[in-house]
Short mmCIF file of C-alpha atoms in Angstrom, two decimals:
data_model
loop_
_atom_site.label_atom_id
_atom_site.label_comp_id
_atom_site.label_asym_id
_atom_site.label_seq_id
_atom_site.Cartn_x
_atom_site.Cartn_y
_atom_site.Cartn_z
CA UNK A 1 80.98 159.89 -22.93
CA UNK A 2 84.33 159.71 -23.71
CA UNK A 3 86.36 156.04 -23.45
CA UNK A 4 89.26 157.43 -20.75
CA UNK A 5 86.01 159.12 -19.37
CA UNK A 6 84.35 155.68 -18.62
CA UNK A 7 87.17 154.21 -17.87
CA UNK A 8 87.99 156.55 -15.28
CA UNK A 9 84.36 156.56 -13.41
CA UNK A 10 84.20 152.50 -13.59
CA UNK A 11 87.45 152.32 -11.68
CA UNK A 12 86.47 154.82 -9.13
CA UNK A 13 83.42 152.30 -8.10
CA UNK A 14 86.17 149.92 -6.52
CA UNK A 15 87.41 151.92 -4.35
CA UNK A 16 86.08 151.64 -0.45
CA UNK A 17 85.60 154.61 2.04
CA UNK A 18 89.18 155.00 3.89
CA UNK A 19 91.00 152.78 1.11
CA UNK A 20 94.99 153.94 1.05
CA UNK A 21 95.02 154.17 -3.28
CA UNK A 22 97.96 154.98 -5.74
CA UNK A 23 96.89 156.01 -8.90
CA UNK A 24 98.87 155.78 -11.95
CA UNK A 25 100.32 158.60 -14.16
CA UNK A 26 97.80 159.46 -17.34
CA UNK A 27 94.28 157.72 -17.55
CA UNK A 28 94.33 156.15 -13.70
CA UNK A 29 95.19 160.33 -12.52
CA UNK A 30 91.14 160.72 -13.71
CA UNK A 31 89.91 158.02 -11.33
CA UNK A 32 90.02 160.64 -8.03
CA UNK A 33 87.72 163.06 -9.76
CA UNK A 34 84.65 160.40 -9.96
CA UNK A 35 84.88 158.92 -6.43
CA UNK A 36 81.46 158.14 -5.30
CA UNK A 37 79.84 160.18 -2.75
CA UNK A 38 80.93 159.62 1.02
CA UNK A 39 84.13 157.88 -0.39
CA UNK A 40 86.94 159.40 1.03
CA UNK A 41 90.15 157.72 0.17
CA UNK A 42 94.24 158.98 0.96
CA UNK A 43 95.70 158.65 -1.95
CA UNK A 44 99.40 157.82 -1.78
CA UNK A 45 102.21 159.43 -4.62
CA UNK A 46 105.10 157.39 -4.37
CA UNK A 47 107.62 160.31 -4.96
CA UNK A 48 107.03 160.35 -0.93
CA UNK A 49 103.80 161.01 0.64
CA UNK A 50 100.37 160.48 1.61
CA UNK A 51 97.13 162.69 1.47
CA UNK A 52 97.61 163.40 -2.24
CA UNK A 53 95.30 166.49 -3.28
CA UNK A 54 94.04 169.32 -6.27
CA UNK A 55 96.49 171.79 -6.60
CA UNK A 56 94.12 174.43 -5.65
CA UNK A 57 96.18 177.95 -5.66
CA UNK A 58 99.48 176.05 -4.75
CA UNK A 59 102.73 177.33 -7.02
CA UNK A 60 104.81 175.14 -4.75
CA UNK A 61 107.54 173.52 -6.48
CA UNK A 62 108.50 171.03 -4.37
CA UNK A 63 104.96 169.85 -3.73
CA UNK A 64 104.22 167.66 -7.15
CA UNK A 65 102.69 164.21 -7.94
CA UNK A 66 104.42 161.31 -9.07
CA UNK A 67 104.12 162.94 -12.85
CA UNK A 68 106.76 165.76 -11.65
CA UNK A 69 102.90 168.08 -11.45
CA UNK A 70 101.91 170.80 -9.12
CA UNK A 71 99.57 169.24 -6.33
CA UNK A 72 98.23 169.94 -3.28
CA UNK A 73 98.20 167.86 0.69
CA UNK A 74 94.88 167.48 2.16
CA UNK A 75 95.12 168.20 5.95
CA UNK A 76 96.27 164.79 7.61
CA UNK A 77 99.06 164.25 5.20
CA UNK A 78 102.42 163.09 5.55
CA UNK A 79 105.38 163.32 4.08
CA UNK A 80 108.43 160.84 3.78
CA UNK A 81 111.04 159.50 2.04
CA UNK A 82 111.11 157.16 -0.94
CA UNK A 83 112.35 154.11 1.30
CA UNK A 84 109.31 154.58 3.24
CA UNK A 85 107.08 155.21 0.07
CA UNK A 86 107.99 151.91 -1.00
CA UNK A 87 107.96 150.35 2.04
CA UNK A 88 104.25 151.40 2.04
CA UNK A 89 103.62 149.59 -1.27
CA UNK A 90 105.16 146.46 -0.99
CA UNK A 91 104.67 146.06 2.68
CA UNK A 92 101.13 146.10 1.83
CA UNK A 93 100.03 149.26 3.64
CA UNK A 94 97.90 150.32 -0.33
CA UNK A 95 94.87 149.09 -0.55
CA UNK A 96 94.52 149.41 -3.87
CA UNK A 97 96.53 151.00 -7.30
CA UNK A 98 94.65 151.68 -10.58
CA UNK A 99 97.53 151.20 -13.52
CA UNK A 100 97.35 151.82 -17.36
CA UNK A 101 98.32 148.88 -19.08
CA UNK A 102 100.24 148.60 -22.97
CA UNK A 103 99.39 144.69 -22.31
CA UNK A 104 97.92 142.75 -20.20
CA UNK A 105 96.70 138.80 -20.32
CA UNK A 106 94.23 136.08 -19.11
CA UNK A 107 96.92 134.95 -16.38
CA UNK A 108 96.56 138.22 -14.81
CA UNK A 109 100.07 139.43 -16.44
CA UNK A 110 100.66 143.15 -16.94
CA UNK A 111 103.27 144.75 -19.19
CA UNK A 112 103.57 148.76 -18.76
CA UNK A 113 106.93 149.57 -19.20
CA UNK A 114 108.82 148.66 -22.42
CA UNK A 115 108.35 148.31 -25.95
CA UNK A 116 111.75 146.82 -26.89
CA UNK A 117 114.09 148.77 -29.76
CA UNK A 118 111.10 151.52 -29.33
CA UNK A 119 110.82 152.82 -25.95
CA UNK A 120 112.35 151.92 -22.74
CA UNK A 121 111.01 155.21 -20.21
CA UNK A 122 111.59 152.67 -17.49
CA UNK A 123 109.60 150.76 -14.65
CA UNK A 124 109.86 153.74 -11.95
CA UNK A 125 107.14 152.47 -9.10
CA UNK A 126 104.92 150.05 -11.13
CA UNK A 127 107.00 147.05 -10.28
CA UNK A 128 106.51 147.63 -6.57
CA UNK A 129 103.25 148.72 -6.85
CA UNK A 130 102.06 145.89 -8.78
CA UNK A 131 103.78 143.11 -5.97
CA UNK A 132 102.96 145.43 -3.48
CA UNK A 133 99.01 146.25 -3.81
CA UNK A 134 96.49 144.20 -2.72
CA UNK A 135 94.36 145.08 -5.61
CA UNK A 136 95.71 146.16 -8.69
CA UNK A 137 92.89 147.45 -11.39
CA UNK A 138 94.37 147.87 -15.10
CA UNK A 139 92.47 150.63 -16.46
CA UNK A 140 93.14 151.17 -20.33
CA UNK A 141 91.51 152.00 -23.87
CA UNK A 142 90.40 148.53 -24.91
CA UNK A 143 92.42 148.41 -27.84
CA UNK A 144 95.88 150.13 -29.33
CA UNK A 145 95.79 152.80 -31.57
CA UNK A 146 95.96 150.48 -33.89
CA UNK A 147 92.94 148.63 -33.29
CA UNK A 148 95.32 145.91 -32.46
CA UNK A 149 94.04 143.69 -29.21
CA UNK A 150 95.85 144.80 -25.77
CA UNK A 151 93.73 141.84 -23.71
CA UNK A 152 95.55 138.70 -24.57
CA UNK A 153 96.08 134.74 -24.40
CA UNK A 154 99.76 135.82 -23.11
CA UNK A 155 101.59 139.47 -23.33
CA UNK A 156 104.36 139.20 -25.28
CA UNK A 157 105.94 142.60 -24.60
CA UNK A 158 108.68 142.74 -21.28
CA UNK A 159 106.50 142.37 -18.08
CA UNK A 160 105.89 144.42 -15.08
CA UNK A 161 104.78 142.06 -13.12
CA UNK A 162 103.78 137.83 -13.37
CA UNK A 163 100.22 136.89 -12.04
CA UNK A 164 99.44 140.35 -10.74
CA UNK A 165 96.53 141.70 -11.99
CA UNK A 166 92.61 141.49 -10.28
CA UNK A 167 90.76 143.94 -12.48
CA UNK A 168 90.58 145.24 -16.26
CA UNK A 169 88.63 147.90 -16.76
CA UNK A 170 88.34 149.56 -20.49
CA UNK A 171 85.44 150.85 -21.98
CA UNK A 172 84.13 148.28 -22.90
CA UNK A 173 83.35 146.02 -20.02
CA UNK A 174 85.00 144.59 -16.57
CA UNK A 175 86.99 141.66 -16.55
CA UNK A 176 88.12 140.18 -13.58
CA UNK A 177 91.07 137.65 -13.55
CA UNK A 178 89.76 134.45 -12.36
CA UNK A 179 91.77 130.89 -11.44
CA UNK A 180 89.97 130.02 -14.73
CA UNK A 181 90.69 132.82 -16.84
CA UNK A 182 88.90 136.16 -17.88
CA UNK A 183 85.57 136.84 -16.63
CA UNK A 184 83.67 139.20 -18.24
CA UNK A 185 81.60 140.69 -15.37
CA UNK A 186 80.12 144.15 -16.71
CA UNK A 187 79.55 145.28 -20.01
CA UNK A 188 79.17 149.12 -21.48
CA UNK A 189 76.02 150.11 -22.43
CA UNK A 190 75.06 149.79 -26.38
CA UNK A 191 78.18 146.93 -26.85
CA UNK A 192 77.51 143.17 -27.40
CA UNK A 193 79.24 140.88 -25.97
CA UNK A 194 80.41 139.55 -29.62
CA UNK A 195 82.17 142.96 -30.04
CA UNK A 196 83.71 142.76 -27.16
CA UNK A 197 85.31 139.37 -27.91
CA UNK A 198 85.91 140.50 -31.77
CA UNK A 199 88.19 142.50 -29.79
CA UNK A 200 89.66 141.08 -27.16
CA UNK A 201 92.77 138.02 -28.14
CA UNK A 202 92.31 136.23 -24.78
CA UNK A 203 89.68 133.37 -23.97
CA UNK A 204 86.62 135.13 -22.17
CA UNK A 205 84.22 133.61 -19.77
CA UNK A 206 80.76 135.66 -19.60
CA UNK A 207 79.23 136.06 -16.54
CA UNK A 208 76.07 134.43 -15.84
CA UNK A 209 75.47 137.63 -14.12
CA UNK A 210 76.65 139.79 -16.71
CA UNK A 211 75.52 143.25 -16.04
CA UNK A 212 75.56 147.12 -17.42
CA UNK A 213 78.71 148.83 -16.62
CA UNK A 214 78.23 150.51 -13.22
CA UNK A 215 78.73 154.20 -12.70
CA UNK A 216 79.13 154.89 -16.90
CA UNK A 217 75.59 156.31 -17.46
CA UNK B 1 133.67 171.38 15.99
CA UNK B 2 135.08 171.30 12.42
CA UNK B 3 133.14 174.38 9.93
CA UNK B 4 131.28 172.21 7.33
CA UNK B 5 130.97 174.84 5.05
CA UNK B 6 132.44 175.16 2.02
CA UNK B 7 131.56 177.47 -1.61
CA UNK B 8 131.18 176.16 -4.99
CA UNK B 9 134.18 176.56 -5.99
CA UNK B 10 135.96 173.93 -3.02
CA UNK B 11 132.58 171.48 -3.73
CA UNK B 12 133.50 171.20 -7.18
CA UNK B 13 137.05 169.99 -5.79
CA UNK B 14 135.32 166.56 -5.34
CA UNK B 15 134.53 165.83 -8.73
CA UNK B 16 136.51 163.52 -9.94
CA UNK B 17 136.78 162.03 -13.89
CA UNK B 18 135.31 158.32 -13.38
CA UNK B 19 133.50 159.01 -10.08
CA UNK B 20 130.42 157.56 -8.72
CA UNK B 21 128.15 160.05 -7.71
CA UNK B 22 124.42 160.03 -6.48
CA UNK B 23 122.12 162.98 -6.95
CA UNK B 24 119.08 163.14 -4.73
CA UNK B 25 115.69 164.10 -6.30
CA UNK B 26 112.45 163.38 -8.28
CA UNK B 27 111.94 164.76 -11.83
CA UNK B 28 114.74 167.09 -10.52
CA UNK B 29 112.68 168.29 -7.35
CA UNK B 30 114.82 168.36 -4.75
CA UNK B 31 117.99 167.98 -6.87
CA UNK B 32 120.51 170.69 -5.96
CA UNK B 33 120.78 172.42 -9.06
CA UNK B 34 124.18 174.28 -8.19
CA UNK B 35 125.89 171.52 -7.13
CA UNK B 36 124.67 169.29 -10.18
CA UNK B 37 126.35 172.69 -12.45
CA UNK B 38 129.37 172.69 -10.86
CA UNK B 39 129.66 169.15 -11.88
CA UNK B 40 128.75 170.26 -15.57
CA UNK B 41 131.16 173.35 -15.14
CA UNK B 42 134.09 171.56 -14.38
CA UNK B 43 133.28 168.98 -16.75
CA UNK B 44 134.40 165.61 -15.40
CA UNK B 45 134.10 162.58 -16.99
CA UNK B 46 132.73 158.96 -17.52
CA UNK B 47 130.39 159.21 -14.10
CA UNK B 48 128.33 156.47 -13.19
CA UNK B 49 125.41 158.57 -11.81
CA UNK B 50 123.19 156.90 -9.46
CA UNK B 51 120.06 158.82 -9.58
CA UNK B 52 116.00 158.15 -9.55
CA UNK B 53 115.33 159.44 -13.05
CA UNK B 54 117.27 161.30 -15.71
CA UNK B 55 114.66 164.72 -15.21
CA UNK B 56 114.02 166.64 -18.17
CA UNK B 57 117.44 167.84 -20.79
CA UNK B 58 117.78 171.18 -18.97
CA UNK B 59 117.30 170.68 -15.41
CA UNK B 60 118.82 168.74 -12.50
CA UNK B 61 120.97 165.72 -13.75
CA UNK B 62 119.39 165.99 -17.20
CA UNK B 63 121.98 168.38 -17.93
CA UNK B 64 124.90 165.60 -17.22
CA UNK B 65 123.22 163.68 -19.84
CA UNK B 66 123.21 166.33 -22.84
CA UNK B 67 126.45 167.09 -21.16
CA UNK B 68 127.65 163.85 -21.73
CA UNK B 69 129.34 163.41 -18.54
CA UNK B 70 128.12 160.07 -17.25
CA UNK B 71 129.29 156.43 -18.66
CA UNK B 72 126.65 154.68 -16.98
CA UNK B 73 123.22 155.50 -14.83
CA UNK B 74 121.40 153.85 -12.57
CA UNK B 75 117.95 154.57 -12.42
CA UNK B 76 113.74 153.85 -12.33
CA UNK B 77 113.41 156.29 -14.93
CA UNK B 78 114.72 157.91 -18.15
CA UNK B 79 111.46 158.70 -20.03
CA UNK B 80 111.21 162.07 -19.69
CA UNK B 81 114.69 162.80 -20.80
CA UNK B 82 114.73 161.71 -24.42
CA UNK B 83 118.64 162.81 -24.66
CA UNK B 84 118.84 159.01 -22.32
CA UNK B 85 117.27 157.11 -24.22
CA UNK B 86 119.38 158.14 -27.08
CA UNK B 87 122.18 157.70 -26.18
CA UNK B 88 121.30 154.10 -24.68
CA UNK B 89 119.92 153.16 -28.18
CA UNK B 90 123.59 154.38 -29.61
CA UNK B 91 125.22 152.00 -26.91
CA UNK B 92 127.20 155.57 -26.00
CA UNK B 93 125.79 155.37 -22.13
CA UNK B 94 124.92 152.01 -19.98
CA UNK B 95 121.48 152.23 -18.79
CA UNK B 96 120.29 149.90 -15.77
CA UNK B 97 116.73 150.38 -14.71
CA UNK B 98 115.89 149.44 -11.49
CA UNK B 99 112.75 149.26 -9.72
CA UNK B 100 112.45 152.71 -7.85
CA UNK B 101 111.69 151.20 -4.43
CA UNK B 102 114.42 148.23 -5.22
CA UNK B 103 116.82 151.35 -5.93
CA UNK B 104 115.35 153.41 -2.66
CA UNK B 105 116.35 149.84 -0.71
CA UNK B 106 119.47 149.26 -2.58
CA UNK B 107 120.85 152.84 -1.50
CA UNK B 108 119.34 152.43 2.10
CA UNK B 109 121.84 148.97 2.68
CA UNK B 110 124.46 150.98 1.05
CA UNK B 111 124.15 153.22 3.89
CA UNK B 112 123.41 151.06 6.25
CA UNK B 113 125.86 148.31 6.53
CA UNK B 114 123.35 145.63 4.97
CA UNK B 115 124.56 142.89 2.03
CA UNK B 116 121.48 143.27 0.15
CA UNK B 117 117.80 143.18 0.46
CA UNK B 118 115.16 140.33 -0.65
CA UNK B 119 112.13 141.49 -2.64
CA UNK B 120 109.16 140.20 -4.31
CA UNK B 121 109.64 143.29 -6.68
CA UNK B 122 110.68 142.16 -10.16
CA UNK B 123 110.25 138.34 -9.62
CA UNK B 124 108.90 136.90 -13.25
CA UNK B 125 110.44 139.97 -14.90
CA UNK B 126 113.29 140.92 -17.14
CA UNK B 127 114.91 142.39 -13.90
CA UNK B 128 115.49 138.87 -12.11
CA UNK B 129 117.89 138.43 -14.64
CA UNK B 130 121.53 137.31 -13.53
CA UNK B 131 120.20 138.02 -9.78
CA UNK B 132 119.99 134.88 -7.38
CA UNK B 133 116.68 134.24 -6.28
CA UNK B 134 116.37 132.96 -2.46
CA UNK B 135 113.47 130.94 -0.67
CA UNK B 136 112.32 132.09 2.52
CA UNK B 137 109.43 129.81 3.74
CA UNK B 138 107.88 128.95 0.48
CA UNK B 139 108.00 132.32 -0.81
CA UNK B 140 110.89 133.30 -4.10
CA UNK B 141 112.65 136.35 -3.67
CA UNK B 142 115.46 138.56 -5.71
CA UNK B 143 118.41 139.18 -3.68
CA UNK B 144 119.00 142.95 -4.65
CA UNK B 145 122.90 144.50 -3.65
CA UNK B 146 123.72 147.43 -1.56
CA UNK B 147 124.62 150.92 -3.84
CA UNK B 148 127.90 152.97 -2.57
CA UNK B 149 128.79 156.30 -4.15
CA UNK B 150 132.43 158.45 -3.61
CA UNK B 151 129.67 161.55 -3.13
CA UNK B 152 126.54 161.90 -2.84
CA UNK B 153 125.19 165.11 -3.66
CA UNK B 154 121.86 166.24 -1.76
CA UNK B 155 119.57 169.23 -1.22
CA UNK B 156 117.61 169.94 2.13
CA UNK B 157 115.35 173.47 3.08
CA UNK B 158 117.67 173.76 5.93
CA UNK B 159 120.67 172.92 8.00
CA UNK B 160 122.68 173.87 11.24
CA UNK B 161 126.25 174.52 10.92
CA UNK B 162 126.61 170.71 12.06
CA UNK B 163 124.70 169.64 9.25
CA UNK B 164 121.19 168.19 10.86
CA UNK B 165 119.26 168.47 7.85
CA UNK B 166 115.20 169.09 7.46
CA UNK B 167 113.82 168.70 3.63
CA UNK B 168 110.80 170.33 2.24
CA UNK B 169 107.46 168.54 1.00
CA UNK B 170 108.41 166.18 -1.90
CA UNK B 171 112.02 168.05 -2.54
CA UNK B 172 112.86 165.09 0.32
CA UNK B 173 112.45 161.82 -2.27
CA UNK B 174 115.76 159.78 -2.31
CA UNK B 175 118.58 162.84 0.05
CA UNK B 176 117.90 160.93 3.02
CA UNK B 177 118.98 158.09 2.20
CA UNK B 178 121.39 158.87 -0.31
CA UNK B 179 122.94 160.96 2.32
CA UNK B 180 124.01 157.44 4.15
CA UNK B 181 125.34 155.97 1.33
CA UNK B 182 128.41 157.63 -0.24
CA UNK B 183 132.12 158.33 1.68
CA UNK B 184 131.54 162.26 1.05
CA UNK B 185 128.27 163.98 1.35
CA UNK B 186 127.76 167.46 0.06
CA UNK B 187 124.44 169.16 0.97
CA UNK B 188 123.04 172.16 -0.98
CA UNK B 189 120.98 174.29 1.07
CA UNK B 190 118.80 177.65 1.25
CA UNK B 191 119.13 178.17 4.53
CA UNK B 192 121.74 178.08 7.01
CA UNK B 193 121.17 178.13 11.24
CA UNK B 194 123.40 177.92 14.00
CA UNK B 195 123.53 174.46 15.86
CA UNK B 196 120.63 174.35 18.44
CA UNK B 197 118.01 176.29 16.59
CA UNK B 198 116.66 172.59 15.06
CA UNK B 199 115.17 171.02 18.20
CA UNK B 200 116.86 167.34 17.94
CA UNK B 201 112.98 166.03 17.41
CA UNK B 202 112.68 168.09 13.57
CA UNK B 203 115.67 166.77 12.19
CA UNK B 204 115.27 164.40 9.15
CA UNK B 205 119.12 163.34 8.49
CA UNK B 206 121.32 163.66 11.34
CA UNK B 207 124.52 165.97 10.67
CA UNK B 208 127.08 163.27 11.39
CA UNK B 209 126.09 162.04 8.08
CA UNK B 210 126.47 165.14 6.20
CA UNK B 211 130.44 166.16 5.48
CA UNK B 212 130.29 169.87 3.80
CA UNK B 213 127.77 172.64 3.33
CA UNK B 214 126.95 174.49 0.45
CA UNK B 215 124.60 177.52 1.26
CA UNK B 216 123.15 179.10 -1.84
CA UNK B 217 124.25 182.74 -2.13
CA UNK B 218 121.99 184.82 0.33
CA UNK B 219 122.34 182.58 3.06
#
């Protein structure tokens, strides 16, 4: 199975039946196809509305996703404005919002936005959404491109948001940001738990119940 | 009651060298492209364009980028404009990013007759810098300023010929409340009816907001 593949069907477990979800643009997009059976969630796109679908046969212009995309409305939606979109996310009306990550540390710090005197695309939603949440899930290839760690002691790139983050999910395991740091929860099938700290910067804490990756195999 | 409408040619008569203008829309859906050209045709200057993203180089306010029209933007997003980003790395256009539902706030006490808003958004970020932070019981918050334009520039589906406005799906993004915050708002639309055929209940911006009325050719 593919990493963004794993990812993606790991992250779906954590969502509940009737949970109001925003999903990132990229990797988190992939989390509504491997919902769990009898899960139904409305999934909110903050360029203004709720009940967030496939695009099915639509050619509708002005009905896209948050990545500018043709989408669809399940029946029940609503449309709005972006005032109200946000006021949705940081009034705490999303239950949860699954987020890819170019950093993110043991103090539950996420940076997503910037990579200074390289590229600067801009915060758009994930500054509210990240506040705003109750549950914000970082789901993310385990490492860069370059094999250098994204999971660390302290992100050093500009930050999204300070303290924000409940969840990592990469393929390699589940970490879960704890008062005491990073707790390594779930792990992927076949991986140790040395690899996974050969590549991982930040301090981990292994579960005493550390278990298989759910939903991966 | 006064006729609203007006062609391109007399909407274009607002644009002004140095003005502050907002542009509705989101990755240029529900921008009104022929208002947004006009700007380009008559080729003003040094805007300060208050907008939610920069779009793509050929559509919606991407084009006042390559145009090189605007002095500074205001916006959540410039990524998928790469023509932004340029010319912010070449200090040749002033960039400020703003959280897009600090910006959707920030335009709403424009238009609403609010000093500012208080958010959580941004707190322990690169964006509370230079802002004053503010303690309401216990909790730190930005203090985020109101956003005023000279126009605003804003698309709907359709209008009456008083200007009560109703958007389509997600062309409706940031027009509502951009049409409250500017002294002149211009609204491009595809279809024009005669007051009373909205029922009061469907409309989404109320036409005493909305100054003039460009309907697209056909309508």
């Amino acid at each position: 199975m593919k990493a963004k593949e794993m990812i993606a069907r790991r992250a779906a477990v954590e969502l509940k039946d009737g949970d109001v979800v925003n999903l990132g643009i990229g990797l988190p997009t992939l989390v509504a196809n491997y919902l769990p059976k009898g899960i139904d969630v409305m999934l909110e796109s903050e360029n203004g509305f709720i009940g967030l679908g496939s695009v099915g046969e639509s050619t509708d212009s002005n009905l896209v996703n948050a990545g500018g995309q043709l989408c669809g409305i399940i029946p029940g939606g609503a449309m709005f404005d972006s005032a109200m979109s946000f006021s949705l996310i940081r009034g705490g009306h999303v239950d949860v919002t699954v987020l890819g990550g170019l950093q993110t540390d043991q103090k539950g710090n996420l940076a997503n936005w910037m990579v200074p005197g390289k590229m600067v695309p801009g915060m758009g939603g994930a500054m509210d959404l990240v506040i705003g949440a109750k549950k914000v899930i970082v789901a993310m290839e385990h490492c860069a491109k370059d094999g250098s760690a994204k999971i660390l002691k302290i992100c050093n790139l500009p930050l999204t948001g300070k303290g924000v983050v409940d969840l990592i999910v990469t393929e390699l395991g589940v970490f879960r940001v704890t008062e005491k740091g990073l707790l390594l929860t779930e792990i992927a099938p076949g991986v140790t738990v040395e690899t996974v700290k050969g590549k991982t910067e930040a301090d981990l804490i292994i579960s005493n119940n550390l278990i298989s990756m759910k939903n991966v195999s | 009651m006064k006729n609203k409408q007006l062609n391109i040619q007399q909407a274009s008569e607002y644009f002004k060298d140095g003005m502050t203008v907002m542009v509705g829309g989101f990755l240029a859906v529900g921008t009104p492209e022929r208002l947004v050209h006009a700007i380009v045709d008559r080729g003003v200057k040094d805007i300060t364009l208050i907008t939610n993203d920069t779009a793509v180089p050929d559509k919606g306010v991407g084009q006042l980028i390559v145009n090189r029209q605007v002095k500074k933007v205001v916006a959540s997003h410039i990524g998928t404009n790469p023509e932004t980003g340029k010319q912010m790395i070449a200090k040749e256009l002033e960039v400020e990013l703003v959280p897009q539902g600090t910006l959707a706030e920030r335009i709403r006490c424009g238009g609403s007759g609010l000093g500012g808003v208080l958010t959580l958004t941004g707190v322990g970020t690169i964006v509370e810098e230079n802002k004053r932070k503010i303690s309401v019981d216990g909790k730190i918050y930005l203090l985020e300023k109101p956003l005023h334009a000279d126009v605003a520039l804003i698309k709907a589906r359709k209008a009456d010929t008083a200007g009560n406005l109703i958007y389509d799906k997600a062309a409706r993004n940031f027009n509502p409340i951009m049409a409250m915050a500017a002294d002149v708002v211009i609204v491009e639309v595809d279809e024009l009816v005669e007051v009373g055929e909205i029922v009061p209940d469907e409309v989404m911006t109320a036409g005493v907001l909305v100054d003039k009325i460009f309907c697209v050719e056909g309508c």
